[in-house]
Coordinates of C-alpha atoms in Angstrom, one line a residue:
X15 CA 19.1 -6.5 -6.6
X16 CA 18.1 -9.8 -8.3
X17 CA 15.7 -9.3 -11.1
X18 CA 16.0 -5.5 -11.1
X19 CA 14.7 -5.0 -14.6
X20 CA 11.6 -7.2 -14.0
X21 CA 10.9 -5.3 -10.8
X22 CA 11.2 -2.0 -12.6
X23 CA 8.9 -3.2 -15.4
X24 CA 6.3 -4.3 -12.9
X25 CA 6.6 -1.1 -10.9
X26 CA 6.1 1.1 -14.0
X27 CA 3.2 -1.1 -15.0
X28 CA 1.6 -0.8 -11.6
X29 CA 2.0 3.0 -11.5
X30 CA 0.5 3.3 -15.0
X31 CA -2.5 1.1 -14.0
X32 CA -2.9 3.0 -10.8
X33 CA -3.0 6.4 -12.6
X34 CA -5.3 5.0 -15.2
X35 CA -7.7 3.7 -12.5
X36 CA -7.9 7.1 -10.9
X37 CA -8.4 8.7 -14.3
X38 CA -11.1 6.2 -15.3
X39 CA -12.9 6.9 -12.0
X40 CA -13.0 10.6 -12.7
X41 CA -14.2 10.0 -16.3
X42 CA -16.9 7.7 -14.9
X43 CA -18.4 10.3 -12.5
X44 CA -18.0 13.3 -14.9
X45 CA -19.1 11.6 -18.2
X46 CA -21.7 9.2 -17.0
X47 CA -22.6 10.8 -13.7
X48 CA -23.3 14.3 -12.2
X49 CA -19.7 15.1 -11.4
X50 CA -18.5 15.8 -7.9
X51 CA -20.3 17.9 -5.2
X52 CA -21.3 17.9 -1.6
X53 CA -25.0 18.6 -1.6
X54 CA -26.6 15.2 -0.9
X55 CA -27.1 14.5 -4.5
X56 CA -25.5 11.8 -6.7
X57 CA -22.5 14.2 -7.1
X58 CA -21.8 13.7 -3.4
X59 CA -22.0 9.9 -3.7
X60 CA -19.5 10.1 -6.6
X61 CA -16.8 11.0 -4.1
X62 CA -17.0 7.5 -2.8
X63 CA -15.6 5.6 -5.8
X64 CA -13.1 8.4 -6.6
X65 CA -11.6 8.6 -3.1
X66 CA -11.6 4.8 -2.6
X67 CA -9.7 4.2 -5.8
X68 CA -7.4 7.1 -5.2
X69 CA -6.6 6.5 -1.6
X70 CA -7.7 3.0 -0.5
X71 CA -6.4 1.3 -3.7
X72 CA -3.7 3.4 -5.4
X73 CA -2.0 5.2 -2.5
X74 CA -2.3 2.2 -0.2
X75 CA -0.7 0.0 -2.9
X76 CA 2.3 2.4 -3.2
X77 CA 2.6 2.5 0.6
X78 CA 2.9 -1.3 0.6
X79 CA 5.8 -1.5 -1.8
X80 CA 7.7 1.7 -0.8
X81 CA 10.2 -0.4 1.2
X82 CA 11.0 -2.4 -1.8
X83 CA 12.1 0.4 -4.1
X84 CA 15.8 -0.3 -4.4
X85 CA 16.8 3.4 -4.8
X86 CA 15.4 4.0 -1.3
X87 CA 17.7 1.4 0.4
X88 CA 20.3 4.1 0.9
X89 CA 17.7 6.1 2.9
X90 CA 17.4 5.6 6.7
X91 CA 14.8 3.1 7.9
X92 CA 13.1 5.8 10.0
X93 CA 12.6 8.0 6.9
X94 CA 11.0 5.1 5.0
X95 CA 8.8 4.3 8.0
X96 CA 7.6 7.9 8.0
X97 CA 6.9 7.8 4.3
X98 CA 5.1 4.5 4.7
X99 CA 3.0 5.8 7.6
X100 CA 2.3 9.1 5.8
X101 CA 1.0 7.4 2.7
X102 CA -1.2 5.1 4.7
X103 CA -2.5 8.0 6.7
X104 CA -3.5 9.8 3.6
X105 CA -5.2 6.7 2.3
X106 CA -7.1 6.3 5.6
X107 CA -8.3 9.9 5.5
X108 CA -9.6 9.6 2.0
X109 CA -11.4 6.3 2.8
X110 CA -13.1 7.9 5.8
X111 CA -14.2 10.9 3.7
X112 CA -15.6 8.5 1.1
X113 CA -17.6 6.7 3.8
X114 CA -19.0 10.0 5.1
X115 CA -20.1 10.9 1.5
X116 CA -22.0 7.7 0.9
X117 CA -23.7 7.7 4.3
X118 CA -24.7 11.3 3.9
X119 CA -26.1 10.6 0.4
X120 CA -28.0 7.6 1.7
X121 CA -29.5 9.6 4.6
X122 CA -30.6 12.5 2.4
X123 CA -32.2 10.0 -0.1
X124 CA -33.7 7.8 2.6
X125 CA -31.7 4.8 1.4
X126 CA -30.9 2.1 4.0
X127 CA -27.3 1.9 5.2
X128 CA -25.2 -1.2 5.7
X129 CA -27.5 -3.8 4.1
X130 CA -25.2 -5.2 1.3
X131 CA -22.2 -7.4 1.5
X132 CA -20.2 -4.7 -0.1
X133 CA -21.0 -2.3 2.8
X134 CA -20.3 -4.9 5.4
X135 CA -16.9 -5.9 4.1
X136 CA -16.0 -2.3 3.1
X137 CA -16.7 -0.8 6.6
X138 CA -14.8 -3.8 8.2
X139 CA -11.8 -3.1 5.9
X140 CA -11.8 0.6 6.9
X141 CA -12.0 -0.3 10.6
X142 CA -9.2 -2.8 10.5
X143 CA -7.1 -0.5 8.3
X144 CA -7.4 2.2 10.9
X145 CA -6.5 -0.2 13.7
X146 CA -3.5 -1.4 11.6
X147 CA -2.3 2.1 11.2
X148 CA -2.7 3.0 14.9
X149 CA -0.9 -0.1 16.0
X150 CA 1.8 0.4 13.4
X151 CA 2.4 3.9 14.8
X152 CA 2.5 2.7 18.4
X153 CA 4.7 -0.4 17.8
X154 CA 7.0 0.4 14.9
X155 CA 7.3 4.2 14.7
X156 CA 7.3 5.3 18.3
X157 CA 10.4 4.3 20.3
X158 CA 8.6 2.7 23.3
X159 CA 7.9 -0.8 22.1
X160 CA 10.5 -3.5 23.0
X161 CA 12.5 -5.0 20.2
X162 CA 11.1 -8.4 21.0
X163 CA 7.5 -7.1 20.6
X164 CA 8.3 -5.5 17.2
X165 CA 9.9 -8.7 16.0
X166 CA 7.0 -10.9 17.0
X167 CA 4.4 -8.5 15.6
X168 CA 6.1 -7.7 12.3
X169 CA 4.9 -10.9 10.4
X170 CA 1.4 -10.2 11.6
X171 CA 1.6 -6.6 10.6
X172 CA 2.8 -7.6 7.1
X173 CA 0.2 -10.3 6.6
X174 CA -2.7 -8.2 7.9
X175 CA -1.7 -5.3 5.6
X176 CA -1.7 -7.5 2.5
X177 CA -5.0 -9.1 3.6
X178 CA -6.6 -5.7 4.0
X179 CA -5.4 -4.5 0.7
X180 CA -6.7 -7.7 -1.1
X181 CA -10.0 -7.2 0.7
X182 CA -10.2 -3.6 -0.5
X183 CA -9.7 -4.7 -4.1
X184 CA -12.4 -7.3 -3.8
X185 CA -14.8 -4.9 -2.1
X186 CA -14.2 -2.2 -4.8
X187 CA -15.1 -4.8 -7.5
X188 CA -18.3 -5.6 -5.7
X189 CA -19.1 -1.9 -5.4
X190 CA -18.7 -1.4 -9.1
X191 CA -21.1 -4.2 -9.9
X192 CA -23.6 -3.1 -7.3
X193 CA -23.5 0.5 -8.5
X194 CA -24.1 -0.5 -12.2
X195 CA -26.9 -2.8 -11.3
X196 CA -28.7 -0.1 -9.4
X197 CA -27.9 2.8 -11.8
X198 CA -28.4 1.2 -15.2
X199 CA -32.1 0.7 -16.0
X200 CA -32.6 1.5 -19.6
X201 CA -30.6 0.0 -21.0
X202 CA -29.9 -2.4 -18.2
X203 CA -26.6 -3.7 -17.0
X204 CA -27.2 -7.0 -18.7
X205 CA -27.4 -5.2 -22.1
X206 CA -23.7 -4.1 -21.7
X207 CA -24.2 -0.4 -22.4
X208 CA -21.1 1.8 -22.8
X209 CA -21.0 2.8 -19.1
X210 CA -21.1 -0.9 -18.1
X211 CA -18.2 -1.7 -20.4
X212 CA -16.3 1.3 -19.2
X213 CA -16.7 0.5 -15.5
X214 CA -15.9 -3.2 -16.1
X215 CA -12.7 -2.1 -17.7
X216 CA -12.0 0.0 -14.6
X217 CA -12.5 -3.1 -12.5
X218 CA -9.9 -5.0 -14.6
X219 CA -7.4 -2.1 -14.1
X220 CA -7.9 -2.2 -10.4
X221 CA -7.7 -6.0 -10.2
X222 CA -4.4 -6.1 -12.2
X223 CA -3.0 -3.2 -10.2
X224 CA -3.7 -5.1 -7.0
X225 CA -2.2 -8.3 -8.4
X226 CA 1.0 -6.5 -9.3
X227 CA 1.3 -4.9 -5.9
X228 CA 0.8 -8.2 -4.1
X229 CA 3.3 -9.9 -6.4
X230 CA 6.0 -7.3 -5.8
X231 CA 5.3 -7.3 -2.0
X232 CA 5.7 -11.0 -1.6
X233 CA 8.9 -11.8 -3.6
X234 CA 11.6 -12.5 -1.0
X235 CA 14.5 -11.5 -3.3
X236 CA 13.0 -8.0 -3.7
X237 CA 12.9 -7.4 0.1
X238 CA 14.9 -4.5 1.6
X239 CA 18.3 -6.1 2.4
X240 CA 18.8 -6.7 6.1
X241 CA 22.3 -5.1 5.9
X242 CA 20.5 -1.8 5.4
X243 CA 18.4 -2.1 8.6
X244 CA 19.4 -0.4 11.8
X245 CA 21.0 -2.5 14.5
X246 CA 19.6 -1.9 17.9
X247 CA 21.8 -2.2 21.0
X248 CA 20.7 -4.7 23.5
X249 CA 21.2 -4.5 27.3
X250 CA 23.8 -7.3 27.2
X251 CA 25.9 -5.5 24.6
X252 CA 24.6 -7.5 21.6
X253 CA 22.7 -6.2 18.6
X254 CA 19.4 -7.2 17.0
X255 CA 19.2 -7.0 13.3
X256 CA 16.1 -6.4 11.3
X257 CA 14.6 -3.8 13.7
X258 CA 14.1 -0.1 13.4
X259 CA 15.5 2.6 15.6
X260 CA 14.8 6.3 15.5
X261 CA 18.5 7.2 16.0
X262 CA 19.3 6.2 12.4
X263 CA 22.5 8.1 11.3
X264 CA 22.1 7.9 7.6
X265 CA 19.7 9.5 5.2
X266 CA 19.2 9.8 1.4
X267 CA 21.7 12.6 1.1
X268 CA 24.7 11.3 3.1
X269 CA 24.5 7.5 2.9
X270 CA 27.7 5.5 2.6
X271 CA 28.7 4.1 -0.7
X272 CA 27.9 0.6 0.5
X273 CA 24.3 1.6 1.0
X274 CA 23.8 2.1 -2.7
X275 CA 24.9 -1.4 -3.6
X276 CA 21.9 -3.4 -4.9
X277 CA 23.7 -6.7 -4.7
X278 CA 23.6 -7.2 -0.9
X279 CA 24.9 -10.8 -1.2
X280 CA 28.2 -9.6 -2.8
X281 CA 28.6 -6.9 -0.1
X282 CA 28.0 -9.5 2.6
X283 CA 30.7 -11.8 1.2
X284 CA 33.2 -8.9 1.1
X285 CA 32.5 -8.2 4.8
X286 CA 32.8 -11.9 5.7
X287 CA 36.2 -12.1 4.0
X288 CA 37.4 -9.1 6.0
X289 CA 36.2 -10.7 9.2
X290 CA 38.0 -14.0 8.3
X291 CA 41.3 -12.1 7.6
X292 CA 41.0 -10.4 11.0
X293 CA 40.4 -13.7 12.7
X294 CA 43.4 -15.3 11.0
X295 CA 45.7 -12.5 12.0
X296 CA 44.5 -12.7 15.6
X297 CA 45.4 -16.4 15.8
X298 CA 48.9 -16.0 14.3

């Protein structure tokens, strides 16, 4: 893998920032708020930032880069798809629960719903994220979609996933600011009290975490090597590379030695040399 040390450093940094973001969110609601509860009070509202940061930011970010972890390249593509889908499902469930918490809190306190830009974009992100997950299951996980359909939808699936993730980061930052403006009265947000500085720091952690995830997810040389992808048999006897098939014959425990080579270009050259030798022998 080209730039393995850099990738590892960015991955460790992203994990650290993600954990710190979740920890900061918990400290925020317990130190500066009323903790967590489900009784229509502010404690119920506090589930909203905690679950959004935990699921919609941190877990979704890990789900995005799970294919790029080089030590998973020896695993079957089906296994990695299941992990990717499972992480995204957990993130979706946590996001939906967080929405239920904030709507319930608003209804109990007679606060209007869906009036701010934060709420508009946030609900849109959850809806499109759910659609993305459902279509991902139907097209890429279940064995019914044609290979041509998967190949044509894969770039859209990747782009929309990254767009949703970036939208979630931006929406979370808007939510932090909105919450502080409403909650801090004496002293006001503009006076930079300790809670404001603490939550602003949380926003920076979330922003940098999102930037690292997007950077790792968009570097072409850190992409899962195509040699590790399953080849799907076509009706004419050919094969289509870069697609997934449920009948994958390798897993993390019994993968071939070639599967654990991080330098895919060197492995490809070795195979090409073998093919050339066979071709020369066949013409002699």
